[in-house]
XYZ file of C-alpha atoms in Angstrom:
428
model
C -13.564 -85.791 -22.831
C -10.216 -87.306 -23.890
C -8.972 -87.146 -27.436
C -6.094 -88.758 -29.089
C -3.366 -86.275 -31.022
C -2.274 -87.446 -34.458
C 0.917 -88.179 -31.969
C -0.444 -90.347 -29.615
C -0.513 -87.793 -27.058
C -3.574 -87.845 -24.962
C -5.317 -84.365 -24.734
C -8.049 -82.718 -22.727
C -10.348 -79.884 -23.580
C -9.713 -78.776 -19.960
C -6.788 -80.112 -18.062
C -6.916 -79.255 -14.633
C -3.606 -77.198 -14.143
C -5.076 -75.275 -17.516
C -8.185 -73.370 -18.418
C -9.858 -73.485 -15.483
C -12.520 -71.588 -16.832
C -10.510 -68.907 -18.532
C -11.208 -69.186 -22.219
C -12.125 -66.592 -23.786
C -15.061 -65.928 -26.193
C -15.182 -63.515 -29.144
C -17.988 -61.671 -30.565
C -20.832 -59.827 -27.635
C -23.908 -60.754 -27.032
C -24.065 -64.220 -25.639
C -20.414 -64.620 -25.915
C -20.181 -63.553 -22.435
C -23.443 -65.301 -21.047
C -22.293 -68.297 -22.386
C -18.617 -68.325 -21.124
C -19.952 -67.614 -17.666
C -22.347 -70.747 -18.171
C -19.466 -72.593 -18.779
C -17.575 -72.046 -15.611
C -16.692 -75.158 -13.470
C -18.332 -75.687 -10.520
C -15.031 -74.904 -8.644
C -14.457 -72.039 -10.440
C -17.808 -70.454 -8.553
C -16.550 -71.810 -5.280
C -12.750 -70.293 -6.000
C -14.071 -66.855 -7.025
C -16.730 -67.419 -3.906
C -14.360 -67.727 -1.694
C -12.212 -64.937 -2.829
C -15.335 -62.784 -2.372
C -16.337 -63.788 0.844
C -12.630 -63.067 2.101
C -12.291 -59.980 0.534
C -15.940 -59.128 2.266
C -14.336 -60.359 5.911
C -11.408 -57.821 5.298
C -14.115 -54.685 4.144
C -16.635 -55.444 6.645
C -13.574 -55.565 9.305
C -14.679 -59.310 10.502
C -10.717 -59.891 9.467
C -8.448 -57.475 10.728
C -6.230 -55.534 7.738
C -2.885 -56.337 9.624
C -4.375 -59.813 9.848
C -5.278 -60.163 5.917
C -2.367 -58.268 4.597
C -0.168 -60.913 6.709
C -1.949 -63.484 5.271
C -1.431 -62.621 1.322
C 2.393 -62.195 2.535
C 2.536 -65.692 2.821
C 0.069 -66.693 0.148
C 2.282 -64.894 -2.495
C 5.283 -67.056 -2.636
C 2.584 -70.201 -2.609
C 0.557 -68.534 -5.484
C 3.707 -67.684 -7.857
C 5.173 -71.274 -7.186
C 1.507 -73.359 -7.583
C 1.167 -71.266 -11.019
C 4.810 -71.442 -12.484
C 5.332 -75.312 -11.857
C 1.971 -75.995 -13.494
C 2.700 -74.265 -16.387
C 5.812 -75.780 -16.586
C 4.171 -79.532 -15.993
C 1.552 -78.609 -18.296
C 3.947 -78.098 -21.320
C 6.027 -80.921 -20.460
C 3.487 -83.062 -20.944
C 2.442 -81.377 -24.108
C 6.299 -82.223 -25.221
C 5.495 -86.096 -24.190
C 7.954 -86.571 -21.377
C 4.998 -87.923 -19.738
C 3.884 -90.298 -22.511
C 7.499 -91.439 -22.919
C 8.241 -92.247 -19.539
C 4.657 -94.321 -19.709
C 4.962 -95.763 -22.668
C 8.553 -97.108 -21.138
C 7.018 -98.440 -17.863
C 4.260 -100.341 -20.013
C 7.608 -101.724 -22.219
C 9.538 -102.389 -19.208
C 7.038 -104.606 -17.310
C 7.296 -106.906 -20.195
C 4.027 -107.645 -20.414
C 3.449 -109.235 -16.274
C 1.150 -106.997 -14.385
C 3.430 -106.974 -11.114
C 6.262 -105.659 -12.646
C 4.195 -102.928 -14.333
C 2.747 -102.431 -10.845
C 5.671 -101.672 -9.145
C 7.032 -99.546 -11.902
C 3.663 -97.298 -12.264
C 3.804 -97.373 -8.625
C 7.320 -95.807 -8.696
C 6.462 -93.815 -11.905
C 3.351 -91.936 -10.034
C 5.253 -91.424 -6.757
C 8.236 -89.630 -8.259
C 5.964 -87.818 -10.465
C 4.133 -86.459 -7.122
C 7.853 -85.926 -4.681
C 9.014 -83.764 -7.883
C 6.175 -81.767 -9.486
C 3.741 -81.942 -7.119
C 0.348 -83.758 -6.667
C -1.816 -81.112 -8.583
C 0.429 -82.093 -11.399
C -0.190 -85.813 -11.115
C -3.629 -85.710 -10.596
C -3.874 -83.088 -13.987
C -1.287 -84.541 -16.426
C -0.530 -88.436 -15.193
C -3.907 -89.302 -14.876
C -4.788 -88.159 -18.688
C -1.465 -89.876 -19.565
C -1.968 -93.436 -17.363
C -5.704 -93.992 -18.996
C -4.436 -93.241 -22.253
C -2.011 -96.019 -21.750
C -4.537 -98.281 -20.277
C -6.394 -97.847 -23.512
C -3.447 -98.292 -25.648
C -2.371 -101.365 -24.524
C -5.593 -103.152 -23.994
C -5.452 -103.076 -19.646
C -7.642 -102.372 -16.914
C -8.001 -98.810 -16.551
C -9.399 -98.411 -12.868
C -6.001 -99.977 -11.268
C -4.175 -97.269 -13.144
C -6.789 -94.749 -12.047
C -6.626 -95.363 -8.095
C -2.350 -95.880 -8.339
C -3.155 -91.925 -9.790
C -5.075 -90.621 -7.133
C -3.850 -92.572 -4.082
C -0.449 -91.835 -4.268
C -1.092 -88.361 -5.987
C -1.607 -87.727 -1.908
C -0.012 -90.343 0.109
C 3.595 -89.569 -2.052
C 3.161 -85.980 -1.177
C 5.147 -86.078 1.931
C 8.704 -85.672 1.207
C 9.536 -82.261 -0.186
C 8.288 -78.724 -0.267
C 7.296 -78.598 -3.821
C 5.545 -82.050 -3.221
C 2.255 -80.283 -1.534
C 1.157 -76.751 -0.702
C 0.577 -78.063 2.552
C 4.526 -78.824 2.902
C 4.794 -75.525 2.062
C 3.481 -73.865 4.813
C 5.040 -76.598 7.474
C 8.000 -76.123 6.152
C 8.202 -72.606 6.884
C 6.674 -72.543 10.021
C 9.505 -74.990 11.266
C 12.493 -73.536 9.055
C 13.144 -76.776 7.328
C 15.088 -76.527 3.529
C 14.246 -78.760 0.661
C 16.775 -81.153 2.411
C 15.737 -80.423 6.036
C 12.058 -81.597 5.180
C 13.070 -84.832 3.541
C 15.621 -85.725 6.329
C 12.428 -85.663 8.517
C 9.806 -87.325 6.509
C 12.184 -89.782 4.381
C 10.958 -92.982 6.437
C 7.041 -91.267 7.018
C 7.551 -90.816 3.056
C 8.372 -94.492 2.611
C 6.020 -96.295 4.983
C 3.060 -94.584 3.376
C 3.995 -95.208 -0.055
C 4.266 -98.749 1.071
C 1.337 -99.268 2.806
C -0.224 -97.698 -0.372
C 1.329 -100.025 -2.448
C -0.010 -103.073 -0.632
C -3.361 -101.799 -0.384
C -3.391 -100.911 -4.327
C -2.562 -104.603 -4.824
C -5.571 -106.029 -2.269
C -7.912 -103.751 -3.865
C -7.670 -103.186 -7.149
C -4.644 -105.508 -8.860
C -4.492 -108.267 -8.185
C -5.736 -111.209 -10.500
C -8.947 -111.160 -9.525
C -9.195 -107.316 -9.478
C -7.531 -106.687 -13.022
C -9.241 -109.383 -14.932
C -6.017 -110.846 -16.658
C -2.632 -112.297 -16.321
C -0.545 -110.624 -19.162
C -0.978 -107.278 -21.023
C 0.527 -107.072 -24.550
C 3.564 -104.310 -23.875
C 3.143 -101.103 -26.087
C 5.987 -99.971 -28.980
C 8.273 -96.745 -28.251
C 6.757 -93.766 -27.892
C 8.014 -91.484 -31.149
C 8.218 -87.553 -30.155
C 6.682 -85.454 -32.640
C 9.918 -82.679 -31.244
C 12.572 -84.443 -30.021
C 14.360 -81.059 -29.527
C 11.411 -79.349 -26.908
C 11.269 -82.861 -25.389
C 14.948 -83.114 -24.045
C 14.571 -79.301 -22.944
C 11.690 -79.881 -21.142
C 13.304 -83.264 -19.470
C 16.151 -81.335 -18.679
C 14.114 -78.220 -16.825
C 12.793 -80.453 -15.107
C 15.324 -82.244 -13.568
C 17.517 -78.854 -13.516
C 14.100 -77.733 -11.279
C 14.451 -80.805 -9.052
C 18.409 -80.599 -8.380
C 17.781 -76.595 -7.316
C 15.321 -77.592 -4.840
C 17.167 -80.352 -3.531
C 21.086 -78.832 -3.361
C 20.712 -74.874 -3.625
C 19.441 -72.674 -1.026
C 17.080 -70.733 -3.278
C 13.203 -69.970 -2.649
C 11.022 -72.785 -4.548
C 9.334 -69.690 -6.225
C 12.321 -68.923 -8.047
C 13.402 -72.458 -9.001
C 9.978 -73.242 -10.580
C 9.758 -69.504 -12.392
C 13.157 -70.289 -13.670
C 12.182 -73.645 -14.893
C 8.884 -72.391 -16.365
C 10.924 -69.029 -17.923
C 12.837 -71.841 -19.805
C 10.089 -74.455 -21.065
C 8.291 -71.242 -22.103
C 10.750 -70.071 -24.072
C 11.426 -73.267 -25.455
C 7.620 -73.816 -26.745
C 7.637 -69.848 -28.037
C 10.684 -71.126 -30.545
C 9.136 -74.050 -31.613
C 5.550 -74.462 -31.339
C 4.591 -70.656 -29.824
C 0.874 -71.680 -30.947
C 0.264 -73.282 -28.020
C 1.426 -70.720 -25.571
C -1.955 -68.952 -24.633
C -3.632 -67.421 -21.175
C -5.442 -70.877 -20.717
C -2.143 -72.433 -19.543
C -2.245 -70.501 -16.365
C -4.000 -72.163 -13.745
C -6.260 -69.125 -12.583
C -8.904 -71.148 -10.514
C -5.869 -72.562 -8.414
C -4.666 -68.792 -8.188
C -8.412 -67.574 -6.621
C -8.602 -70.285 -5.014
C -5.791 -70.248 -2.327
C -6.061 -66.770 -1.740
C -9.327 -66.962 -1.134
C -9.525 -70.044 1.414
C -6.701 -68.302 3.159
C -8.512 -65.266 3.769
C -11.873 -67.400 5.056
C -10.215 -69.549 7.151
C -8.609 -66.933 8.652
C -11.771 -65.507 9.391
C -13.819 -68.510 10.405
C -10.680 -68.968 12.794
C -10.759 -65.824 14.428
C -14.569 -66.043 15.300
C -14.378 -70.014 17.104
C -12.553 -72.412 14.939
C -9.765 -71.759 16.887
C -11.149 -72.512 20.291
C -12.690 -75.753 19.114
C -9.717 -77.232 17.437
C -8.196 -76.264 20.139
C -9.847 -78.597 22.087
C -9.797 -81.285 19.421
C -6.301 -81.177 18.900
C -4.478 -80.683 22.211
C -0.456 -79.941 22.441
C 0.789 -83.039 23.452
C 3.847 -83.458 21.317
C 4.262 -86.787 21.924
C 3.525 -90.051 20.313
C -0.322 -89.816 21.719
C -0.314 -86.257 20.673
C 0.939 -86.812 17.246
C -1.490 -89.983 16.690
C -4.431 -87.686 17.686
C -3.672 -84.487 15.385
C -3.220 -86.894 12.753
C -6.599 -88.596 12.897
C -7.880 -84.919 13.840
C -6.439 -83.548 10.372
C -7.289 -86.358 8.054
C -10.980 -86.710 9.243
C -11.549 -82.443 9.037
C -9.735 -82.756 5.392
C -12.458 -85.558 4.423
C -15.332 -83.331 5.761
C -13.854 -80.243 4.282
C -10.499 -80.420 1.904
C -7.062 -80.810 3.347
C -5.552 -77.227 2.683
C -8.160 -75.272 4.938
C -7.832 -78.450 7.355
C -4.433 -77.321 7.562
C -4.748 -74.044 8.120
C -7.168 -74.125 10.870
C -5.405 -77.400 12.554
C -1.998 -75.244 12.316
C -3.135 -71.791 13.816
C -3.853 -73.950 16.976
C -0.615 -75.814 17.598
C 2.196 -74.598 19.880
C 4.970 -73.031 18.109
C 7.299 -75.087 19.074
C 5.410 -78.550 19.066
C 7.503 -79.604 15.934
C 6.540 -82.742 16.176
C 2.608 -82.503 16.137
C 3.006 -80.369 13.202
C 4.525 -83.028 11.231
C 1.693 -85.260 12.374
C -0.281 -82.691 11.390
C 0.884 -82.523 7.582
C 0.702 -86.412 7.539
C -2.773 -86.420 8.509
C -4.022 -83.754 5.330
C -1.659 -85.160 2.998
C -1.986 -89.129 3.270
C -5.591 -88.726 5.229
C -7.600 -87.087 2.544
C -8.512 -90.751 0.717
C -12.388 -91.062 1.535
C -14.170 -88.581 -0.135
C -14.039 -86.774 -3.669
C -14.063 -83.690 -2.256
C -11.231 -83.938 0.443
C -8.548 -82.629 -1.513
C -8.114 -80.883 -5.102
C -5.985 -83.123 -6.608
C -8.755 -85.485 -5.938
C -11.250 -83.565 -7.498
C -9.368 -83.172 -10.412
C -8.632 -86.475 -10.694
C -12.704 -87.207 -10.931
C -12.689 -84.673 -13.407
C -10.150 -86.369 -15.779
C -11.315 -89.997 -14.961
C -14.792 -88.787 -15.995
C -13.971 -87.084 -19.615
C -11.834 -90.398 -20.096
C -15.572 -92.633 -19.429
C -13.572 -94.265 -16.952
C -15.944 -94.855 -13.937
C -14.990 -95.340 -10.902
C -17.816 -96.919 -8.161
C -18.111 -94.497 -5.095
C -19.078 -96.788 -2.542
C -15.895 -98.967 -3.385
C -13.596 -96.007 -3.752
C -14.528 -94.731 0.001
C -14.742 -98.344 1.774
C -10.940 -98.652 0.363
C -9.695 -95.236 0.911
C -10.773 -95.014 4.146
C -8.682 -98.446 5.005
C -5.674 -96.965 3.415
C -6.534 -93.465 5.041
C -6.083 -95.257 8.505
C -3.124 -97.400 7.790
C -1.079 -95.074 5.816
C -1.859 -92.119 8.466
C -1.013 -94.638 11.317
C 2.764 -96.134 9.872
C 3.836 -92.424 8.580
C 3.078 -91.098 12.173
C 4.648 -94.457 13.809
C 7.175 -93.882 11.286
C 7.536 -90.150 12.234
C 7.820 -90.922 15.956
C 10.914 -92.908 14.928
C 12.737 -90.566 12.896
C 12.266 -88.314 15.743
């Protein structure tokens, strides 16, 4: 469920970078029963996974040298995916969010494709920066909120949310764990990345925008031709909300200009929102801010799919995939890693697709990262900002129609995929 602060400021008894099933009860007895009653359904599959991978490595069905070279690689992920969603999570609690909504809804001046463009813009800079966890947990919360506020649609503010919560997750590092990983298995910087995937960046994001404006705004989607534009948005702190502003964008210009490990520019930018909140509002610094599912769940999926590729994944995708390195090539891991993320989620898609390709086949790897990141669009399930995105959409009582939501993601799945690959094989 969504509630209203006294503020304004749209909260949620479980935001998906927070909780994540790690309240705490007091007392004994059924305290404990019933906090394990209340776990998420993705909290069983995270600590499931992390089970069944820590069984591969005891039963020897993963090699040690294989798991402990594994969890080298998963730690940087793990303390950069935690830090930055702290830090995004008490931003928004400081309404940087609900000020940077509130003026988009003031600054389309009340026509619908101004404010389009704008929340377009809005939710794509919100994903290159912070992530697309972070815009699937905090934006959506924030965008519904608005659409309430003002007296709009809320399902066109919904799918701008979700679809470019994955489709604007192309450009940087920080954008996607799945950038992550391609970026350091072909020893690209912050800078390096987006030199290579500026124009893939910008031909999904456009194709997005176009198919956001078919499908769900224009007039006879939204239901109206004005919206009535909302007053300023009045901080309850205006102190924590220009430190948090300025983390963030001290966070961004590290990542983008310094040669220093995303880990440590996120930790530093979470060290000083944290310390901010403790001054002024320490009350709402508790254990529920850290995003523990996320934290069981990659190490765990990293250890299975590990596994799983070791006894035949391998040999099949291997097959699937190829290592052409051409256009063909590219076109064809693409389509290979955007239909395996819709069956299965995106970040073990990736992980299995990537074991397989040649070291040096640069080029298919990108296609690769196109094909989980602006691919997963047709089912709920195909990546976790997705699912959280459900989540949020569902404790607003906004519903969103299935059947529509995967005839019109899988159009935008095959377009976007197809012009960031075309767009790719350009740059290249």
């Amino acid at each position: 469920m969504v509630r209203d602060s006294p503020a304004g400021t749209p909260e949620t008894a479980d935001l998906g970078g927070s909780g994540y099933g790690a309240g705490s009860v007091e007392g004994s007895g059924e305290a404990p029963r019933q906090s394990v009653r209340r776990l998420h359904p993705l909290d069983w599959l995270a600590v499931g996974l992390l089970a069944l991978g820590l069984l591969a490595v005891v039963t020897g069905l993963l090699p040690a040298d294989a798991a402990a070279e594994e969890m080298r690689r998963t730690g940087p992920l793990v303390v950069f995916l935690g830090t930055v969603i702290v830090m995004a999570e008490l931003t928004g609690r400081a309404q940087v969010f609900d000020v940077v909504s509130g003026w988009v809804a003031r600054a389309g001046r009340g026509r619908y494709p101004l404010l389009f463009g704008l929340c377009v813009l809005f939710a794509s800079l919100t994903t290159v920066t912070l992530n697309l966890d972070t815009t699937a947990v905090l934006l959506t919360p924030v965008m519904l909120a608005l659409a309430s506020r003002v007296g709009i649609a809320a399902v066109p503010l919904a799918m701008t949310t979700v679809w470019l919560a994955n489709t604007a997750s192309l450009l940087l590092p920080v954008s996607n764990l799945t950038n992550l990983l391609a970026a350091d298995r072909v020893a690209l910087s912050s800078s390096g990345l987006a030199a290579v995937m500026w124009l893939p960046q910008l031909a999904a994001i456009a194709v997005t925008a176009v198919c956001l404006w078919v499908f769900y705004w224009r007039r006879g989607r939204r239901g109206a031709d004005r919206y009535t534009p909302p007053g300023p948005t009045v901080a309850t702190d205006p102190v924590l909300l220009r430190i948090c502003s300025v983390a963030c964008a001290g966070f961004l210009l590290a990542i983008l200009v310094a040669d220093v490990p995303l880990w440590s520019a996120s930790l530093t930018a979470m060290v000083v929102v944290v310390v901010a909140f403790a001054a002024r509002r320490g009350e709402e610094l508790r254990l529920s801010l850290v995003p523990w599912r996320l934290l069981v769940l990659v190490p765990g999926m990293f250890l299975v799919v590990e596994t799983v590729g070791a006894h035949g994944l391998h040999t099949a995708l291997e097959s699937l995939l190829g290592s052409d390195d051409g256009f063909l090539g590219m076109l064809r891991t693409a389509a290979v890693g955007a239909g395996l993320s819709n069956v299965v989620n995106n970040l073990p898609a990736y992980l299995a697709a990537e074991a397989v390709i040649p070291v040096g086949n640069h080029e298919q790897l990108l296609a690769l990262l196109i094909g989980v990141n602006a691919g997963p669009l047709v089912t709920p399930w195909a990546s976790l900002a997705t699912l959280l995105w459900f989540e949020r959409c569902r404790w607003h009582g906004t519903r969103i129609g299935l059947r529509r939501f995967v005839g019109t993601g899988l159009v935008l799945s095959v377009t976007g995929t197809l012009a960031a690959v075309s767009a790719l094989a350009l740059v290249g």
